[in-house]
Amino acid sequence: MQDRLIRLADLVIAAAGLVALSPVMILLVFLVWADVGRPVFFRQIRLGKGGESFEMLKFRSMRDTPLADAAELKTVNEYSIKVVNDPRITRLGAFIRKTSLDELPQLINVLRGDMSIVGPRPWVPVEYANFPEEWFGRLNVKPGITGLAQIAGRSDLHMEKIIACDLEWVRNRSLGTYLLVIFKTAFAIAFGKSAY
């Protein structure tokens, strides 16, 4: 029952969000195009519910150039491929990441049914390579645009805390918690903390 209510809320919020934010998204299309060129959308395969792969959408925030010294750069956590202070990120890219505007195209993923508004963040398949078996429980629900980990500290959290938040959502998800996470996410974005 809770999953059906959450899916209904996903559809309503994603559809309303796309309509209300369409002027912002159209502006971002032109800004990103001017900043990094085409394509304006970053598409990447992520793992969704049940380990099924899907193509996640974001606005591009970095130049399409290889990292010459990737081995010397610090990643967000020991399991992540995301780099802190990635030199490829543009000034516009840093802004849209800090404000989470780069995530707006994922409302399309929500309408498609690949994602939910709230859930564990979707990661690329290679990030699961060294996961303990019990961590795969985060794949028992749809991944989200935001989640318990995002309101608890976003990328600054230790991996164990991120997983604990994800598994807490898997075990105890409800429409009430879903709405609370969305409300608290707005404050996390407003302060722009821990967004890489």
GROMACS .gro file of C-alpha atoms in nm:
model
  196
    1MET     CA    1   0.000   0.000   0.000
    2GLN     CA    2   0.279   0.243   0.094
    3ASP     CA    3   0.457   0.172  -0.235
    4ARG     CA    4   0.141   0.251  -0.433
    5LEU     CA    5   0.093   0.578  -0.245
    6ILE     CA    6   0.457   0.671  -0.302
    7ARG     CA    7   0.429   0.591  -0.673
    8LEU     CA    8   0.118   0.808  -0.701
    9ALA     CA    9   0.300   1.090  -0.521
   10ASP     CA   10   0.597   1.041  -0.756
   11LEU     CA   11   0.378   1.085  -1.061
   12VAL     CA   12   0.202   1.393  -0.925
   13ILE     CA   13   0.519   1.565  -0.800
   14ALA     CA   14   0.730   1.479  -1.107
   15ALA     CA   15   0.462   1.595  -1.352
   16ALA     CA   16   0.394   1.914  -1.156
   17GLY     CA   17   0.766   1.975  -1.116
   18LEU     CA   18   0.834   1.942  -1.487
   19VAL     CA   19   0.556   2.188  -1.569
   20ALA     CA   20   0.647   2.440  -1.299
   21LEU     CA   21   1.022   2.419  -1.361
   22SER     CA   22   1.009   2.403  -1.741
   23PRO     CA   23   1.123   2.769  -1.778
   24VAL     CA   24   1.424   2.697  -1.554
   25MET     CA   25   1.505   2.378  -1.744
   26ILE     CA   26   1.479   2.551  -2.082
   27LEU     CA   27   1.713   2.825  -1.957
   28LEU     CA   28   1.956   2.561  -1.830
   29VAL     CA   29   1.953   2.388  -2.169
   30PHE     CA   30   2.084   2.708  -2.330
   31LEU     CA   31   2.329   2.785  -2.048
   32VAL     CA   32   2.477   2.436  -2.051
   33TRP     CA   33   2.496   2.440  -2.431
   34ALA     CA   34   2.689   2.769  -2.418
   35ASP     CA   35   2.910   2.639  -2.136
   36VAL     CA   36   3.010   2.289  -2.250
   37GLY     CA   37   2.838   2.241  -2.584
   38ARG     CA   38   2.625   1.950  -2.693
   39PRO     CA   39   2.488   1.722  -2.569
   40VAL     CA   40   2.342   1.919  -2.280
   41PHE     CA   41   2.232   1.603  -2.098
   42PHE     CA   42   2.466   1.362  -1.927
   43ARG     CA   43   2.341   1.006  -1.964
   44GLN     CA   44   2.483   0.723  -1.758
   45ILE     CA   45   2.384   0.365  -1.684
   46ARG     CA   46   2.291   0.317  -1.319
   47LEU     CA   47   2.148   0.027  -1.122
   48GLY     CA   48   1.783   0.049  -1.022
   49LYS     CA   49   1.537  -0.167  -0.835
   50GLY     CA   50   1.627  -0.535  -0.846
   51GLY     CA   51   1.965  -0.452  -0.999
   52GLU     CA   52   1.804  -0.358  -1.332
   53SER     CA   53   2.007  -0.106  -1.527
   54PHE     CA   54   1.858   0.218  -1.661
   55GLU     CA   55   1.983   0.537  -1.821
   56MET     CA   56   1.988   0.822  -1.570
   57LEU     CA   57   1.969   1.183  -1.691
   58LYS     CA   58   2.145   1.493  -1.559
   59PHE     CA   59   2.245   1.830  -1.698
   60ARG     CA   60   2.611   1.822  -1.797
   61SER     CA   61   2.832   2.000  -1.546
   62MET     CA   62   3.183   1.924  -1.669
   63ARG     CA   63   3.402   1.934  -1.975
   64ASP     CA   64   3.430   1.614  -2.177
   65THR     CA   65   3.803   1.563  -2.117
   66PRO     CA   66   3.987   1.276  -1.946
   67LEU     CA   67   4.143   1.310  -1.601
   68ALA     CA   68   4.519   1.305  -1.656
   69ASP     CA   69   4.602   1.236  -1.290
   70ALA     CA   70   4.287   1.060  -1.170
   71ALA     CA   71   4.486   0.833  -0.938
   72GLU     CA   72   4.606   1.136  -0.738
   73LEU     CA   73   4.263   1.291  -0.691
   74LYS     CA   74   4.046   1.229  -0.386
   75THR     CA   75   3.717   1.047  -0.438
   76VAL     CA   76   3.404   1.121  -0.234
   77ASN     CA   77   3.437   0.789  -0.051
   78GLU     CA   78   3.639   0.471  -0.079
   79TYR     CA   79   3.378   0.303  -0.301
   80SER     CA   80   3.294   0.598  -0.522
   81ILE     CA   81   3.417   0.703  -0.864
   82LYS     CA   82   3.304   1.062  -0.797
   83VAL     CA   83   3.596   1.300  -0.745
   84VAL     CA   84   3.604   1.587  -0.495
   85ASN     CA   85   3.692   1.919  -0.666
   86ASP     CA   86   3.698   1.754  -1.008
   87PRO     CA   87   3.899   1.994  -1.233
   88ARG     CA   88   3.667   1.921  -1.526
   89ILE     CA   89   3.370   2.086  -1.353
   90THR     CA   90   3.295   2.431  -1.496
   91ARG     CA   91   3.183   2.735  -1.296
   92LEU     CA   92   2.827   2.684  -1.416
   93GLY     CA   93   2.862   2.314  -1.342
   94ALA     CA   94   2.972   2.383  -0.985
   95PHE     CA   95   2.669   2.609  -0.936
   96ILE     CA   96   2.412   2.365  -1.071
   97ARG     CA   97   2.565   2.084  -0.865
   98LYS     CA   98   2.561   2.292  -0.547
   99THR     CA   99   2.196   2.383  -0.605
  100SER     CA  100   2.110   2.034  -0.739
  101LEU     CA  101   1.970   2.190  -1.057
  102ASP     CA  102   2.171   1.933  -1.251
  103GLU     CA  103   1.937   1.667  -1.113
  104LEU     CA  104   1.616   1.818  -1.258
  105PRO     CA  105   1.610   1.591  -1.567
  106GLN     CA  106   1.569   1.296  -1.330
  107LEU     CA  107   1.205   1.400  -1.297
  108ILE     CA  108   1.177   1.235  -1.640
  109ASN     CA  109   1.331   0.918  -1.491
  110VAL     CA  110   1.063   0.932  -1.220
  111LEU     CA  111   0.782   0.955  -1.474
  112ARG     CA  112   0.933   0.663  -1.667
  113GLY     CA  113   0.928   0.454  -1.349
  114ASP     CA  114   1.308   0.412  -1.331
  115MET     CA  115   1.334   0.624  -1.016
  116SER     CA  116   1.135   0.767  -0.728
  117ILE     CA  117   1.157   1.116  -0.581
  118VAL     CA  118   1.285   0.955  -0.259
  119GLY     CA  119   1.511   0.652  -0.231
  120PRO     CA  120   1.877   0.548  -0.230
  121ARG     CA  121   2.083   0.739  -0.485
  122PRO     CA  122   2.148   0.524  -0.795
  123TRP     CA  123   2.510   0.426  -0.849
  124VAL     CA  124   2.696   0.294  -1.150
  125PRO     CA  125   2.745  -0.085  -1.166
  126VAL     CA  126   3.122  -0.072  -1.104
  127GLU     CA  127   3.065   0.092  -0.765
  128TYR     CA  128   2.897  -0.228  -0.645
  129ALA     CA  129   3.199  -0.444  -0.727
  130ASN     CA  130   3.342  -0.440  -0.373
  131PHE     CA  131   3.020  -0.405  -0.176
  132PRO     CA  132   2.947  -0.649   0.108
  133GLU     CA  133   2.649  -0.869   0.019
  134GLU     CA  134   2.422  -0.708   0.279
  135TRP     CA  135   2.459  -0.367   0.113
  136PHE     CA  136   2.279  -0.492  -0.197
  137GLY     CA  137   1.955  -0.459   0.000
  138ARG     CA  138   1.945  -0.096  -0.115
  139LEU     CA  139   1.844  -0.234  -0.455
  140ASN     CA  140   1.515  -0.364  -0.316
  141VAL     CA  141   1.349  -0.028  -0.385
  142LYS     CA  142   1.360   0.227  -0.665
  143PRO     CA  143   1.651   0.470  -0.643
  144GLY     CA  144   1.566   0.830  -0.565
  145ILE     CA  145   1.652   1.184  -0.659
  146THR     CA  146   1.692   1.245  -0.286
  147GLY     CA  147   1.687   1.026   0.022
  148LEU     CA  148   1.764   0.987   0.390
  149ALA     CA  149   2.139   1.009   0.326
  150GLN     CA  150   2.098   1.336   0.138
  151ILE     CA  151   1.926   1.506   0.431
  152ALA     CA  152   2.174   1.354   0.678
  153GLY     CA  153   2.487   1.494   0.515
  154ARG     CA  154   2.497   1.412   0.142
  155SER     CA  155   2.846   1.332   0.012
  156ASP     CA  156   3.021   1.409   0.345
  157LEU     CA  157   2.882   1.093   0.508
  158HIS     CA  158   3.094   0.783   0.556
  159MET     CA  159   2.986   0.501   0.329
  160GLU     CA  160   2.857   0.293   0.618
  161LYS     CA  161   2.624   0.577   0.721
  162ILE     CA  162   2.499   0.621   0.363
  163ILE     CA  163   2.416   0.251   0.343
  164ALA     CA  164   2.252   0.258   0.687
  165CYS     CA  165   2.027   0.544   0.572
  166ASP     CA  166   1.944   0.359   0.249
  167LEU     CA  167   1.854   0.037   0.430
  168GLU     CA  168   1.645   0.230   0.682
  169TRP     CA  169   1.438   0.362   0.391
  170VAL     CA  170   1.404   0.011   0.247
  171ARG     CA  171   1.275  -0.123   0.580
  172ASN     CA  172   1.055   0.164   0.696
  173ARG     CA  173   0.951   0.368   0.393
  174SER     CA  174   0.618   0.546   0.421
  175LEU     CA  175   0.442   0.836   0.257
  176GLY     CA  176   0.495   1.047   0.569
  177THR     CA  177   0.870   0.990   0.566
  178TYR     CA  178   0.871   1.049   0.190
  179LEU     CA  179   0.714   1.394   0.234
  180LEU     CA  180   0.945   1.476   0.525
  181VAL     CA  181   1.254   1.391   0.319
  182ILE     CA  182   1.136   1.617   0.036
  183PHE     CA  183   1.078   1.900   0.284
  184LYS     CA  184   1.421   1.858   0.447
  185THR     CA  185   1.592   1.825   0.109
  186ALA     CA  186   1.486   2.180   0.026
  187PHE     CA  187   1.683   2.304   0.329
  188ALA     CA  188   1.987   2.093   0.242
  189ILE     CA  189   1.988   2.239  -0.110
  190ALA     CA  190   1.940   2.592   0.023
  191PHE     CA  191   2.260   2.563   0.225
  192GLY     CA  192   2.440   2.385  -0.061
  193LYS     CA  193   2.639   2.156   0.164
  194SER     CA  194   2.834   1.848   0.056
  195ALA     CA  195   2.746   1.861  -0.315
  196TYR     CA  196   3.029   1.745  -0.541
   0.00000   0.00000   0.00000
